[in-house]
Short mmCIF file of C-alpha atoms and ligand atoms in Angstrom, two decimals:
data_model
loop_
_atom_site.label_atom_id
_atom_site.label_comp_id
_atom_site.label_asym_id
_atom_site.label_seq_id
_atom_site.Cartn_x
_atom_site.Cartn_y
_atom_site.Cartn_z
CA MET A 1086 -11.55 60.82 18.90
CA PRO A 1087 -12.32 63.10 22.58
CA TYR A 1088 -10.16 66.06 23.10
CA PRO A 1089 -8.60 66.67 26.76
CA GLY A 1090 -10.30 70.55 26.38
CA ALA A 1091 -11.18 73.16 24.04
CA GLY A 1092 -10.43 76.57 23.57
CA ARG A 1093 -12.88 79.35 21.76
CA PHE A 1094 -13.71 82.23 19.48
CA ALA A 1095 -16.40 84.27 20.56
CA PRO A 1096 -16.84 86.95 17.98
CA SER A 1097 -19.94 89.53 17.80
CA PRO A 1098 -21.03 89.33 14.02
CA THR A 1099 -20.91 93.12 13.99
CA GLY A 1100 -18.84 93.69 11.43
CA ALA A 1101 -15.59 92.15 8.74
CA LEU A 1102 -13.43 90.22 10.21
CA HIS A 1103 -10.28 92.89 10.05
CA ARG A 1104 -7.03 92.54 11.13
CA GLY A 1105 -7.53 92.85 14.83
CA SER A 1106 -9.77 89.82 15.12
CA LEU A 1107 -7.42 87.49 12.84
CA LEU A 1108 -5.20 88.00 14.70
CA THR A 1109 -6.83 86.87 18.13
CA ALA A 1110 -8.70 84.39 15.67
CA VAL A 1111 -5.13 82.82 14.95
CA ALA A 1112 -3.74 83.27 18.42
CA SER A 1113 -6.72 81.31 20.11
CA TRP A 1114 -6.59 78.19 17.54
CA LEU A 1115 -2.41 77.85 17.87
CA ASP A 1116 -2.87 78.32 21.30
CA ALA A 1117 -5.74 75.39 20.95
CA ARG A 1118 -3.88 73.40 18.19
CA ALA A 1119 -0.41 73.42 19.92
CA ALA A 1120 -1.82 71.60 22.71
CA GLY A 1121 -3.90 69.15 20.84
CA LEU A 1122 -7.29 70.72 22.37
CA ALA A 1123 -10.46 71.43 20.43
CA TRP A 1124 -11.86 74.19 18.97
CA GLN A 1125 -14.71 76.16 19.26
CA LEU A 1126 -16.56 79.25 17.01
CA ARG A 1127 -19.17 81.01 19.40
CA PHE A 1128 -21.56 84.19 18.26
CA ASP A 1129 -21.43 86.52 21.20
CA ASP A 1130 -24.85 87.94 19.41
CA LEU A 1131 -27.54 88.26 22.39
CA ASP A 1132 -26.83 92.33 21.65
CA SER A 1133 -29.81 91.68 18.76
CA ALA A 1134 -29.79 95.47 17.98
CA ARG A 1135 -25.75 95.78 16.79
CA ASN A 1136 -25.12 92.50 15.31
CA VAL A 1137 -25.28 93.05 11.36
CA PRO A 1138 -27.04 91.29 8.89
CA GLY A 1139 -24.92 88.19 7.14
CA ALA A 1140 -21.53 89.63 9.10
CA GLU A 1141 -22.02 86.10 10.50
CA ALA A 1142 -21.08 84.87 7.24
CA SER A 1143 -18.96 86.38 6.45
CA ILE A 1144 -16.65 85.44 9.22
CA CYS A 1145 -17.08 81.84 9.20
CA ARG A 1146 -15.89 82.27 5.09
CA ALA A 1147 -12.97 84.82 6.43
CA LEU A 1148 -12.13 82.02 8.81
CA GLU A 1149 -12.61 79.41 6.31
CA ALA A 1150 -10.43 80.90 3.90
CA HIS A 1151 -7.77 81.25 6.37
CA ALA A 1152 -7.95 77.53 7.56
CA LEU A 1153 -9.13 78.54 10.98
CA PHE A 1154 -11.42 75.69 10.76
CA TRP A 1155 -13.63 74.75 13.64
CA ASP A 1156 -14.77 71.60 15.95
CA GLY A 1157 -18.47 71.09 15.84
CA ALA A 1158 -21.56 73.03 15.73
CA ILE A 1159 -21.08 76.78 16.01
CA VAL A 1160 -22.48 77.98 19.47
CA ARG A 1161 -25.01 80.88 18.91
CA GLN A 1162 -25.98 83.14 22.36
CA SER A 1163 -28.95 84.33 20.92
CA LEU A 1164 -29.84 80.62 21.39
CA ARG A 1165 -28.90 80.05 24.93
CA THR A 1166 -31.22 82.29 26.67
CA GLU A 1167 -33.20 79.25 28.56
CA GLN A 1168 -29.19 78.36 29.79
CA TYR A 1169 -28.33 81.92 31.39
CA ALA A 1170 -32.31 82.14 32.53
CA HIS A 1171 -31.51 79.19 34.34
CA SER A 1172 -27.57 80.41 36.05
CA LEU A 1173 -29.71 83.78 36.82
CA ALA A 1174 -32.59 81.37 39.01
CA THR A 1175 -29.51 79.07 40.64
CA LEU A 1176 -27.81 82.67 41.41
CA ALA A 1177 -30.97 84.12 43.08
CA LYS A 1178 -31.67 80.67 45.21
CA LEU A 1179 -27.58 81.62 46.20
CA GLY A 1180 -28.97 85.29 46.93
CA LEU A 1181 -26.60 86.32 45.28
CA THR A 1182 -28.69 88.76 43.04
CA TYR A 1183 -30.94 91.59 43.14
CA CYS A 1184 -33.19 93.96 41.31
CA CYS A 1185 -31.63 97.25 40.56
CA THR A 1186 -34.38 100.83 39.51
CA CYS A 1187 -31.25 103.01 39.54
CA SER A 1188 -31.83 105.29 35.94
CA ARG A 1189 -28.77 105.53 34.22
CA LEU A 1190 -28.81 109.36 34.68
CA ALA A 1191 -28.49 108.69 38.43
CA LEU A 1192 -25.76 106.42 37.54
CA ALA A 1193 -23.99 108.95 35.46
CA GLY A 1194 -20.22 109.41 35.77
CA ALA A 1195 -20.16 105.97 38.95
CA THR A 1196 -17.21 103.85 37.36
CA VAL A 1197 -18.99 101.56 41.05
CA TYR A 1198 -22.20 100.72 41.50
CA PRO A 1199 -22.90 102.26 44.75
CA GLY A 1200 -24.32 99.62 45.98
CA THR A 1201 -28.38 101.96 46.32
CA CYS A 1202 -30.71 99.37 45.85
CA ARG A 1203 -29.00 96.49 47.51
CA ALA A 1204 -30.53 96.49 50.69
CA ARG A 1205 -33.93 97.61 48.97
CA GLU A 1206 -35.86 93.78 48.08
CA LEU A 1207 -37.14 95.25 45.15
CA ALA A 1208 -40.20 93.54 42.36
CA ASP A 1209 -38.32 92.57 39.60
CA ILE A 1210 -40.73 94.69 36.76
CA GLU A 1211 -38.92 96.59 34.82
CA ALA A 1212 -35.92 96.67 36.59
CA ALA A 1213 -31.93 95.10 35.84
CA ILE A 1214 -31.08 92.25 37.55
CA ARG A 1215 -27.60 93.18 39.82
CA PHE A 1216 -24.66 90.42 41.34
CA ARG A 1217 -23.77 90.90 44.74
CA CYS A 1218 -20.54 91.21 43.74
CA PRO A 1219 -18.31 89.11 47.01
CA ASN A 1220 -16.14 91.50 48.35
CA ASP A 1221 -12.68 89.27 47.34
CA MET A 1222 -9.99 89.46 45.26
CA ILE A 1223 -10.31 86.95 41.92
CA THR A 1224 -6.56 86.67 41.77
CA PHE A 1225 -5.91 84.33 38.47
CA GLU A 1226 -2.34 83.51 36.07
CA ASP A 1227 -2.27 84.96 33.05
CA GLN A 1228 -0.56 83.58 30.51
CA CYS A 1229 1.24 87.41 28.79
CA ARG A 1230 0.32 89.28 32.09
CA GLY A 1231 1.72 87.53 34.28
CA PRO A 1232 -0.65 87.07 37.43
CA GLN A 1233 -3.64 88.86 38.16
CA ARG A 1234 -5.40 90.69 40.65
CA ILE A 1235 -8.67 92.01 41.01
CA ASN A 1236 -10.91 92.88 43.37
CA VAL A 1237 -14.54 93.35 41.70
CA ALA A 1238 -16.20 94.71 44.49
CA ALA A 1239 -14.51 97.67 44.25
CA GLU A 1240 -13.43 97.97 40.31
CA ASN A 1241 -17.12 97.15 39.75
CA GLY A 1242 -20.02 97.36 42.62
CA ASP A 1243 -23.00 94.98 42.00
CA PHE A 1244 -21.72 94.31 38.14
CA VAL A 1245 -25.68 93.73 36.04
CA VAL A 1246 -26.32 90.09 35.08
CA ARG A 1247 -29.01 90.71 33.05
CA ARG A 1248 -30.43 94.41 31.96
CA ARG A 1249 -33.34 96.04 32.53
CA ASP A 1250 -35.16 95.29 28.69
CA GLY A 1251 -34.53 91.80 29.92
CA VAL A 1252 -30.66 91.15 27.89
CA PHE A 1253 -28.57 89.14 29.50
CA ALA A 1254 -24.58 91.20 30.67
CA TYR A 1255 -21.50 89.72 28.53
CA ALA A 1256 -19.91 88.73 31.39
CA LEU A 1257 -22.48 85.66 32.79
CA ALA A 1258 -23.29 84.42 29.22
CA THR A 1259 -19.69 83.69 29.27
CA ALA A 1260 -19.11 82.74 31.91
CA VAL A 1261 -21.92 80.00 31.68
CA ASP A 1262 -21.17 79.19 28.21
CA ASP A 1263 -17.15 78.53 28.60
CA GLY A 1264 -18.16 76.23 31.99
CA ALA A 1265 -20.81 74.46 29.86
CA ALA A 1266 -19.20 73.58 26.95
CA GLU A 1267 -15.62 72.83 29.20
CA ILE A 1268 -13.71 75.64 27.36
CA THR A 1269 -10.13 74.65 29.13
CA ARG A 1270 -8.33 78.08 27.49
CA VAL A 1271 -9.22 81.55 26.31
CA VAL A 1272 -6.72 83.46 24.35
CA ARG A 1273 -8.50 86.89 23.96
CA GLY A 1274 -8.00 90.37 23.62
CA ARG A 1275 -6.55 92.39 26.68
CA ASP A 1276 -9.72 94.68 26.71
CA LEU A 1277 -11.75 92.28 27.98
CA LEU A 1278 -9.23 91.61 30.95
CA GLN A 1279 -11.47 93.11 33.73
CA LEU A 1280 -14.32 91.42 32.86
CA THR A 1281 -12.58 88.00 33.33
CA GLY A 1282 -12.65 89.53 37.20
CA ILE A 1283 -16.24 89.68 36.65
CA GLN A 1284 -16.46 86.31 34.53
CA LEU A 1285 -14.95 84.64 37.60
CA ALA A 1286 -16.38 85.51 40.30
CA LEU A 1287 -20.17 83.83 38.01
CA MET A 1288 -18.50 81.30 37.30
CA ASP A 1289 -16.96 80.23 41.09
CA ALA A 1290 -20.97 81.66 42.74
CA LEU A 1291 -21.75 78.78 39.85
CA GLY A 1292 -19.62 76.41 40.58
CA LEU A 1293 -18.26 75.79 37.21
CA LYS A 1294 -14.46 75.35 36.31
CA ARG A 1295 -12.39 78.17 34.98
CA PRO A 1296 -11.06 78.27 32.46
CA SER A 1297 -6.79 79.31 31.67
CA TYR A 1298 -6.43 82.46 30.15
CA ALA A 1299 -3.55 84.59 27.89
CA HIS A 1300 -4.96 88.32 27.33
CA LEU A 1301 -3.52 88.87 23.92
CA PRO A 1302 -2.03 92.87 22.80
CA LEU A 1303 -4.53 94.72 20.79
CA VAL A 1304 -3.99 95.90 17.09
CA VAL A 1305 -4.22 99.51 16.72
CA ASN A 1306 -3.95 102.26 14.62
CA SER A 1307 -1.78 104.50 14.09
CA THR A 1308 -3.53 106.88 17.04
CA ALA A 1309 -3.92 103.71 19.48
CA GLN A 1310 -7.43 103.11 18.98
CA LYS A 1311 -8.05 99.73 18.87
CA LEU A 1312 -9.08 97.88 15.28
CA SER A 1313 -13.10 97.85 15.60
CA LYS A 1314 -15.85 98.87 13.34
CA GLN A 1315 -16.14 101.44 15.09
CA THR A 1316 -12.23 102.59 14.09
CA HIS A 1317 -13.28 101.85 10.41
CA ALA A 1318 -11.16 98.46 10.87
CA GLN A 1319 -10.72 97.62 6.40
CA PRO A 1320 -11.81 93.61 6.40
CA LEU A 1321 -9.53 91.16 5.48
CA GLY A 1322 -9.04 90.62 1.86
CA ASP A 1323 -10.09 86.96 1.90
CA ASN A 1324 -7.66 86.01 -1.19
CA GLU A 1325 -5.21 87.53 0.15
CA ALA A 1326 -5.10 84.74 3.50
CA LEU A 1327 -1.62 84.03 3.19
CA SER A 1328 -0.55 88.10 3.11
CA ASN A 1329 -2.66 88.06 5.86
CA LEU A 1330 -1.80 85.30 8.09
CA ARG A 1331 1.93 86.06 7.71
CA TRP A 1332 1.35 89.36 8.51
CA THR A 1333 -0.94 88.13 11.77
CA LEU A 1334 1.70 85.89 12.60
CA ARG A 1335 4.95 88.37 13.15
CA ALA A 1336 2.81 90.16 15.02
CA LEU A 1337 2.92 87.29 17.64
CA GLY A 1338 6.29 87.38 17.26
CA GLN A 1339 6.67 83.64 15.93
CA PRO A 1340 8.86 82.65 14.15
CA THR A 1341 8.02 81.85 11.00
CA ALA A 1342 8.27 78.38 8.53
CA GLU A 1343 12.06 78.54 7.12
CA THR A 1344 10.46 76.44 3.59
CA PRO A 1345 8.05 78.03 1.50
CA VAL A 1346 4.46 76.91 1.23
CA ARG A 1347 1.57 77.60 -0.82
CA THR A 1348 -1.66 77.35 1.13
CA PRO A 1349 -2.54 78.61 4.77
CA GLU A 1350 -2.55 74.95 5.38
CA GLU A 1351 0.76 75.18 5.13
CA LEU A 1352 1.48 77.79 7.32
CA LEU A 1353 -0.66 77.34 9.93
CA SER A 1354 0.47 73.52 10.14
CA ILE A 1355 4.25 74.69 10.13
CA ALA A 1356 2.72 77.29 13.27
CA VAL A 1357 1.13 75.05 15.85
CA SER A 1358 4.66 73.51 15.16
CA LEU A 1359 6.39 76.74 15.73
CA TRP A 1360 4.15 78.06 18.11
CA ASN A 1361 5.38 79.70 21.44
CA PRO A 1362 2.95 82.07 23.84
CA ASP A 1363 5.86 83.40 25.83
CA LEU A 1364 7.17 85.34 22.19
CA ILE A 1365 3.84 87.50 22.30
CA PRO A 1366 4.41 91.36 22.76
CA GLY A 1367 3.45 92.34 25.65
CA SER A 1368 2.40 95.47 24.17
CA ASP A 1369 0.22 97.03 21.76
CA ILE A 1370 0.92 96.33 17.56
CA THR A 1371 0.16 100.05 15.82
CA LEU A 1372 -0.97 99.21 12.70
CA ALA A 1373 0.14 101.26 10.37
CA SER A 1374 4.47 100.64 11.35
CA THR A 1375 3.93 96.54 11.32
ZN1 ZN B 317 -29.75 100.69 41.84
#
C-alpha cells in the first residue's frame, strides 16, 4: 500500500538509545502512524570519527524491543555520498557555493561567518565549501513552536556544506535525504530548530519539497543539560520497554490507556489512536522530576 508521505527517525550511531532519543523516536513514530505515513529509519553516520561500533545494532534492537518498527530498508548517510556530491555540484552550477580556506583560528569567536572568502574565487584545494546564503527570511510553521522566521544569512552567514576533509555537512545530507525520500513530516528535538533554517535554504535552492516540522522539547538532566552520551545518559533497558514507553507518553503529555496493556505493541496502538500533538509540553522535560 503506498503511503501518502513519510516521517523518519534519524539518530547518529554514537551510542545506545536513551530517554531523550526514545522520546524523539516515539513522538515521530506516533505522529507518522496517526497520519497513516511510512516511518523511515536513517542513520546519520557521516562523521565516522564519532560513530561507535555496535551502536547501530543496539539502536535497532532497542527500537524493536519498544515495538517501534520502521518501513523499508535502513538508510545510511555514509552510503549516499555520491548523491551529496551530485547536489553540491548542482549548487555550484547555480553559483551558490564557494571555497573557503579560513582556519579555525581565523574564525575563532565568530558566530556568523564574515564572508572572508566569498569573492576570492579560491580553488578547491584543501578548502571547505560554503553555501552562499540568500539574505532572505526563511519562514515556516512549527507544530510545537508556532510560526518561525529565521534569517540564516544574518544568524549563521554562509555555512559549510562540505568540510575541508571532504565530509559533507549534516545540513546538506539531511536536506538531500529528506528530499530524496519524500519525507513529509520531521519530528525532532528543538536543539535542531536553528538548523532547520539552513536545511530549508538548501532545500529551496535544490528545488526539493519542504517537509513540515515539529520540534520537541528536550529531555534534560537536573542541571538542564540535554541527555546525550556526553552528559552520560543511561542506556535504556530493553526488558523495561513497557515502562519506558509509559514514561515517554507521560512526558509527551499524552493520555494513557484506560485498559490494562501487556505489550509495547498494544500500548503503542492505543497511543496512536489517542495521539494529540497539541498536548506536547513547550518546556523541556527534566528527567529527575518525572
Ligand atoms: Zn573563508
